[in-house]
Amino acid sequence: MPNQFALDISKIREEARRDITKGPVTPANTADLERLLDVLNQVVATEMVCYLRYTQNAIVAQGIHRQQVADMFREHAGEELDHFQRVSDRINQLGGSPDMDPATLVARSHTEYETPAETDLQEMIRENFVAERIVIETYTEIVRWIGESDPTTRRLIEDILKEEEDHADELNDLYQPTASGSA
């Protein structure tokens, strides 16, 4: 049997009028909104922690390739800040409030924030590379979890995931594992 497209326009119009206070969230969005908002607030925290780490690293980096790496860190920081804003906007669209409480950012973040003991570029590259790999793994799982329940949020996270993979690829090009081969 072929896939057929059919809509009950009368029902859709009635629901649109009745549930107008729900903003853009319609019955087509079947996500558990409370849980989704919690997960998106974790993403907000993660993106802010990544922004702060990249920014701090760009400022204190030293060494012969400092300028090249610091420029990349600044670029990545700007993209992380953009991710933070986009996810915050989506939380607002869904009727939630983005949690930007500085006191709880690190606890809610998927990645860690540590001020490097040294200004060694390879250590900074390594720590940011590890953070990007964590984000890639957790955002991939978020995409799987959302599935078809909220296509708009899924696409947003997929777009951010692509940019995080680009960050990891750039860091991979610069990363030089230690002699022991440990990462």
PDB file of C-alpha atoms in Angstrom:
ATOM      1  CA  MET A   1       0.000   0.000   0.000  1.00  0.00           C
ATOM      2  CA  PRO A   2       1.504   3.359  -1.001  1.00  0.00           C
ATOM      3  CA  ASN A   3       2.185   6.039   1.599  1.00  0.00           C
ATOM      4  CA  GLN A   4      -0.679   8.516   1.464  1.00  0.00           C
ATOM      5  CA  PHE A   5      -0.689  12.093   2.661  1.00  0.00           C
ATOM      6  CA  ALA A   6      -3.841  13.158   4.510  1.00  0.00           C
ATOM      7  CA  LEU A   7      -4.620  15.962   6.961  1.00  0.00           C
ATOM      8  CA  ASP A   8      -7.661  16.755   9.051  1.00  0.00           C
ATOM      9  CA  ILE A   9      -7.505  20.521   8.488  1.00  0.00           C
ATOM     10  CA  SER A  10     -10.590  21.185  10.611  1.00  0.00           C
ATOM     11  CA  LYS A  11      -9.005  19.448  13.603  1.00  0.00           C
ATOM     12  CA  ILE A  12      -5.681  21.248  13.078  1.00  0.00           C
ATOM     13  CA  ARG A  13      -7.426  24.644  12.910  1.00  0.00           C
ATOM     14  CA  GLU A  14      -9.404  23.899  16.079  1.00  0.00           C
ATOM     15  CA  GLU A  15      -6.285  22.822  18.007  1.00  0.00           C
ATOM     16  CA  ALA A  16      -4.340  25.859  16.740  1.00  0.00           C
ATOM     17  CA  ARG A  17      -6.994  28.215  18.096  1.00  0.00           C
ATOM     18  CA  ARG A  18      -7.545  26.306  21.342  1.00  0.00           C
ATOM     19  CA  ASP A  19      -3.858  25.923  22.228  1.00  0.00           C
ATOM     20  CA  ILE A  20      -2.593  29.303  20.998  1.00  0.00           C
ATOM     21  CA  THR A  21      -0.902  30.006  24.345  1.00  0.00           C
ATOM     22  CA  LYS A  22       1.513  27.117  23.667  1.00  0.00           C
ATOM     23  CA  GLY A  23       3.256  29.199  21.007  1.00  0.00           C
ATOM     24  CA  PRO A  24       4.923  27.087  18.305  1.00  0.00           C
ATOM     25  CA  VAL A  25       4.529  23.828  20.255  1.00  0.00           C
ATOM     26  CA  THR A  26       1.761  21.912  18.523  1.00  0.00           C
ATOM     27  CA  PRO A  27       0.472  18.348  19.004  1.00  0.00           C
ATOM     28  CA  ALA A  28       2.901  17.306  16.256  1.00  0.00           C
ATOM     29  CA  ASN A  29       5.676  17.828  18.822  1.00  0.00           C
ATOM     30  CA  THR A  30       5.475  14.658  20.893  1.00  0.00           C
ATOM     31  CA  ALA A  31       8.618  15.237  22.953  1.00  0.00           C
ATOM     32  CA  ASP A  32       8.579  15.052  26.733  1.00  0.00           C
ATOM     33  CA  LEU A  33       8.984  18.829  26.992  1.00  0.00           C
ATOM     34  CA  GLU A  34      10.033  18.898  30.644  1.00  0.00           C
ATOM     35  CA  ARG A  35      12.827  16.378  30.036  1.00  0.00           C
ATOM     36  CA  LEU A  36      13.767  18.015  26.716  1.00  0.00           C
ATOM     37  CA  LEU A  37      14.098  21.420  28.387  1.00  0.00           C
ATOM     38  CA  ASP A  38      16.334  19.866  31.062  1.00  0.00           C
ATOM     39  CA  VAL A  39      18.560  18.271  28.411  1.00  0.00           C
ATOM     40  CA  LEU A  40      18.712  21.507  26.394  1.00  0.00           C
ATOM     41  CA  ASN A  41      19.731  23.407  29.521  1.00  0.00           C
ATOM     42  CA  GLN A  42      22.587  20.912  29.889  1.00  0.00           C
ATOM     43  CA  VAL A  43      23.577  21.800  26.317  1.00  0.00           C
ATOM     44  CA  VAL A  44      23.405  25.527  27.202  1.00  0.00           C
ATOM     45  CA  ALA A  45      25.766  24.913  30.129  1.00  0.00           C
ATOM     46  CA  THR A  46      28.087  22.776  28.013  1.00  0.00           C
ATOM     47  CA  GLU A  47      28.331  25.385  25.276  1.00  0.00           C
ATOM     48  CA  MET A  48      29.071  28.171  27.768  1.00  0.00           C
ATOM     49  CA  VAL A  49      31.776  26.114  29.483  1.00  0.00           C
ATOM     50  CA  CYS A  50      33.334  25.383  26.079  1.00  0.00           C
ATOM     51  CA  TYR A  51      33.153  29.082  25.175  1.00  0.00           C
ATOM     52  CA  LEU A  52      34.892  30.032  28.420  1.00  0.00           C
ATOM     53  CA  ARG A  53      37.603  27.362  28.058  1.00  0.00           C
ATOM     54  CA  TYR A  54      38.405  28.321  24.447  1.00  0.00           C
ATOM     55  CA  THR A  55      38.421  32.034  25.315  1.00  0.00           C
ATOM     56  CA  GLN A  56      40.708  31.555  28.315  1.00  0.00           C
ATOM     57  CA  ASN A  57      43.044  29.326  26.291  1.00  0.00           C
ATOM     58  CA  ALA A  58      43.222  31.873  23.437  1.00  0.00           C
ATOM     59  CA  ILE A  59      44.270  34.579  25.861  1.00  0.00           C
ATOM     60  CA  VAL A  60      46.992  32.691  27.753  1.00  0.00           C
ATOM     61  CA  ALA A  61      48.410  30.480  24.983  1.00  0.00           C
ATOM     62  CA  GLN A  62      52.165  30.742  24.487  1.00  0.00           C
ATOM     63  CA  GLY A  63      54.706  29.225  22.185  1.00  0.00           C
ATOM     64  CA  ILE A  64      55.959  29.448  18.657  1.00  0.00           C
ATOM     65  CA  HIS A  65      52.549  28.635  17.098  1.00  0.00           C
ATOM     66  CA  ARG A  66      50.627  30.707  19.628  1.00  0.00           C
ATOM     67  CA  GLN A  67      48.965  33.060  17.140  1.00  0.00           C
ATOM     68  CA  GLN A  68      47.653  30.328  14.835  1.00  0.00           C
ATOM     69  CA  VAL A  69      46.265  28.259  17.698  1.00  0.00           C
ATOM     70  CA  ALA A  70      44.895  31.276  19.595  1.00  0.00           C
ATOM     71  CA  ASP A  71      43.078  32.409  16.434  1.00  0.00           C
ATOM     72  CA  MET A  72      41.514  28.964  16.075  1.00  0.00           C
ATOM     73  CA  PHE A  73      40.526  28.979  19.763  1.00  0.00           C
ATOM     74  CA  ARG A  74      38.871  32.396  19.295  1.00  0.00           C
ATOM     75  CA  GLU A  75      36.987  31.142  16.245  1.00  0.00           C
ATOM     76  CA  HIS A  76      35.805  28.047  18.110  1.00  0.00           C
ATOM     77  CA  ALA A  77      34.818  30.200  21.108  1.00  0.00           C
ATOM     78  CA  GLY A  78      32.656  32.379  18.866  1.00  0.00           C
ATOM     79  CA  GLU A  79      30.935  29.321  17.436  1.00  0.00           C
ATOM     80  CA  GLU A  80      30.351  27.885  20.926  1.00  0.00           C
ATOM     81  CA  LEU A  81      28.767  31.178  21.976  1.00  0.00           C
ATOM     82  CA  ASP A  82      26.534  31.002  18.889  1.00  0.00           C
ATOM     83  CA  HIS A  83      25.501  27.452  19.859  1.00  0.00           C
ATOM     84  CA  PHE A  84      24.712  28.699  23.380  1.00  0.00           C
ATOM     85  CA  GLN A  85      22.476  31.428  21.944  1.00  0.00           C
ATOM     86  CA  ARG A  86      20.707  29.163  19.449  1.00  0.00           C
ATOM     87  CA  VAL A  87      19.898  26.518  22.056  1.00  0.00           C
ATOM     88  CA  SER A  88      18.791  29.208  24.536  1.00  0.00           C
ATOM     89  CA  ASP A  89      16.456  30.614  21.878  1.00  0.00           C
ATOM     90  CA  ARG A  90      15.023  27.135  21.238  1.00  0.00           C
ATOM     91  CA  ILE A  91      14.367  26.638  24.954  1.00  0.00           C
ATOM     92  CA  ASN A  92      12.451  29.909  24.947  1.00  0.00           C
ATOM     93  CA  GLN A  93      10.472  28.831  21.848  1.00  0.00           C
ATOM     94  CA  LEU A  94       9.478  25.650  23.633  1.00  0.00           C
ATOM     95  CA  GLY A  95       8.088  27.648  26.550  1.00  0.00           C
ATOM     96  CA  GLY A  96      11.026  27.150  28.881  1.00  0.00           C
ATOM     97  CA  SER A  97      13.605  29.466  30.329  1.00  0.00           C
ATOM     98  CA  PRO A  98      17.299  29.001  29.546  1.00  0.00           C
ATOM     99  CA  ASP A  99      19.230  28.353  32.748  1.00  0.00           C
ATOM    100  CA  MET A 100      22.227  30.678  32.646  1.00  0.00           C
ATOM    101  CA  ASP A 101      22.981  30.566  36.359  1.00  0.00           C
ATOM    102  CA  PRO A 102      26.784  30.819  36.573  1.00  0.00           C
ATOM    103  CA  ALA A 103      26.748  29.003  39.901  1.00  0.00           C
ATOM    104  CA  THR A 104      25.512  25.770  38.291  1.00  0.00           C
ATOM    105  CA  LEU A 105      27.020  25.903  34.771  1.00  0.00           C
ATOM    106  CA  VAL A 106      29.896  23.537  35.440  1.00  0.00           C
ATOM    107  CA  ALA A 107      27.698  21.009  37.269  1.00  0.00           C
ATOM    108  CA  ARG A 108      25.259  20.881  34.333  1.00  0.00           C
ATOM    109  CA  SER A 109      27.914  20.833  31.618  1.00  0.00           C
ATOM    110  CA  HIS A 110      28.860  17.629  29.814  1.00  0.00           C
ATOM    111  CA  THR A 111      32.451  18.877  29.576  1.00  0.00           C
ATOM    112  CA  GLU A 112      34.805  20.033  32.304  1.00  0.00           C
ATOM    113  CA  TYR A 113      36.405  23.391  32.825  1.00  0.00           C
ATOM    114  CA  GLU A 114      39.911  23.454  34.194  1.00  0.00           C
ATOM    115  CA  THR A 115      42.288  26.371  34.043  1.00  0.00           C
ATOM    116  CA  PRO A 116      45.459  24.912  32.568  1.00  0.00           C
ATOM    117  CA  ALA A 117      48.383  24.776  34.969  1.00  0.00           C
ATOM    118  CA  GLU A 118      50.624  25.713  32.071  1.00  0.00           C
ATOM    119  CA  THR A 119      50.168  27.636  28.868  1.00  0.00           C
ATOM    120  CA  ASP A 120      51.355  24.656  26.814  1.00  0.00           C
ATOM    121  CA  LEU A 121      49.572  24.663  23.439  1.00  0.00           C
ATOM    122  CA  GLN A 122      49.548  20.879  23.094  1.00  0.00           C
ATOM    123  CA  GLU A 123      47.887  20.454  26.491  1.00  0.00           C
ATOM    124  CA  MET A 124      45.238  23.034  25.558  1.00  0.00           C
ATOM    125  CA  ILE A 125      44.672  21.390  22.189  1.00  0.00           C
ATOM    126  CA  ARG A 126      44.383  18.013  23.918  1.00  0.00           C
ATOM    127  CA  GLU A 127      41.859  19.212  26.513  1.00  0.00           C
ATOM    128  CA  ASN A 128      39.711  20.957  23.908  1.00  0.00           C
ATOM    129  CA  PHE A 129      39.930  17.896  21.659  1.00  0.00           C
ATOM    130  CA  VAL A 130      38.740  15.674  24.526  1.00  0.00           C
ATOM    131  CA  ALA A 131      35.886  18.110  25.225  1.00  0.00           C
ATOM    132  CA  GLU A 132      34.825  18.092  21.563  1.00  0.00           C
ATOM    133  CA  ARG A 133      34.819  14.290  21.540  1.00  0.00           C
ATOM    134  CA  ILE A 134      32.612  14.280  24.656  1.00  0.00           C
ATOM    135  CA  VAL A 135      30.212  16.750  23.052  1.00  0.00           C
ATOM    136  CA  ILE A 136      30.096  14.726  19.820  1.00  0.00           C
ATOM    137  CA  GLU A 137      29.178  11.605  21.765  1.00  0.00           C
ATOM    138  CA  THR A 138      26.545  13.234  23.980  1.00  0.00           C
ATOM    139  CA  TYR A 139      24.952  15.311  21.199  1.00  0.00           C
ATOM    140  CA  THR A 140      24.763  12.223  18.977  1.00  0.00           C
ATOM    141  CA  GLU A 141      22.861  10.496  21.769  1.00  0.00           C
ATOM    142  CA  ILE A 142      20.554  13.524  22.149  1.00  0.00           C
ATOM    143  CA  VAL A 143      19.769  13.354  18.407  1.00  0.00           C
ATOM    144  CA  ARG A 144      18.941   9.643  18.733  1.00  0.00           C
ATOM    145  CA  TRP A 145      16.816  10.270  21.817  1.00  0.00           C
ATOM    146  CA  ILE A 146      14.801  13.090  20.212  1.00  0.00           C
ATOM    147  CA  GLY A 147      14.166  11.018  17.091  1.00  0.00           C
ATOM    148  CA  GLU A 148      10.986  12.194  15.377  1.00  0.00           C
ATOM    149  CA  SER A 149       9.387  13.688  18.510  1.00  0.00           C
ATOM    150  CA  ASP A 150      10.723  17.213  17.817  1.00  0.00           C
ATOM    151  CA  PRO A 151      12.259  17.574  14.338  1.00  0.00           C
ATOM    152  CA  THR A 152      13.169  21.252  14.839  1.00  0.00           C
ATOM    153  CA  THR A 153      15.209  20.618  17.988  1.00  0.00           C
ATOM    154  CA  ARG A 154      16.757  17.516  16.432  1.00  0.00           C
ATOM    155  CA  ARG A 155      17.906  19.530  13.393  1.00  0.00           C
ATOM    156  CA  LEU A 156      19.317  22.248  15.660  1.00  0.00           C
ATOM    157  CA  ILE A 157      21.379  19.716  17.604  1.00  0.00           C
ATOM    158  CA  GLU A 158      22.433  18.008  14.344  1.00  0.00           C
ATOM    159  CA  ASP A 159      23.655  21.362  12.971  1.00  0.00           C
ATOM    160  CA  ILE A 160      25.612  22.054  16.151  1.00  0.00           C
ATOM    161  CA  LEU A 161      26.958  18.484  16.119  1.00  0.00           C
ATOM    162  CA  LYS A 162      28.346  19.045  12.611  1.00  0.00           C
ATOM    163  CA  GLU A 163      30.172  22.167  13.787  1.00  0.00           C
ATOM    164  CA  GLU A 164      31.549  20.314  16.828  1.00  0.00           C
ATOM    165  CA  GLU A 165      32.854  17.574  14.527  1.00  0.00           C
ATOM    166  CA  ASP A 166      34.563  20.288  12.452  1.00  0.00           C
ATOM    167  CA  HIS A 167      36.184  21.616  15.655  1.00  0.00           C
ATOM    168  CA  ALA A 168      37.405  18.127  16.560  1.00  0.00           C
ATOM    169  CA  ASP A 169      38.803  17.651  13.057  1.00  0.00           C
ATOM    170  CA  GLU A 170      40.764  20.915  13.274  1.00  0.00           C
ATOM    171  CA  LEU A 171      42.091  20.000  16.720  1.00  0.00           C
ATOM    172  CA  ASN A 172      42.998  16.515  15.502  1.00  0.00           C
ATOM    173  CA  ASP A 173      45.152  18.093  12.779  1.00  0.00           C
ATOM    174  CA  LEU A 174      47.139  19.988  15.435  1.00  0.00           C
ATOM    175  CA  TYR A 175      47.248  17.368  18.182  1.00  0.00           C
ATOM    176  CA  GLN A 176      50.537  15.574  18.723  1.00  0.00           C
ATOM    177  CA  PRO A 177      50.183  12.634  21.115  1.00  0.00           C
ATOM    178  CA  THR A 178      52.888  12.195  23.729  1.00  0.00           C
ATOM    179  CA  ALA A 179      55.653   9.664  23.194  1.00  0.00           C
ATOM    180  CA  SER A 180      53.716   7.111  25.250  1.00  0.00           C
ATOM    181  CA  GLY A 181      50.829   7.414  22.772  1.00  0.00           C
ATOM    182  CA  SER A 182      48.304   8.218  25.464  1.00  0.00           C
ATOM    183  CA  ALA A 183      45.603  10.683  24.614  1.00  0.00           C
TER     184      ALA A 183
END
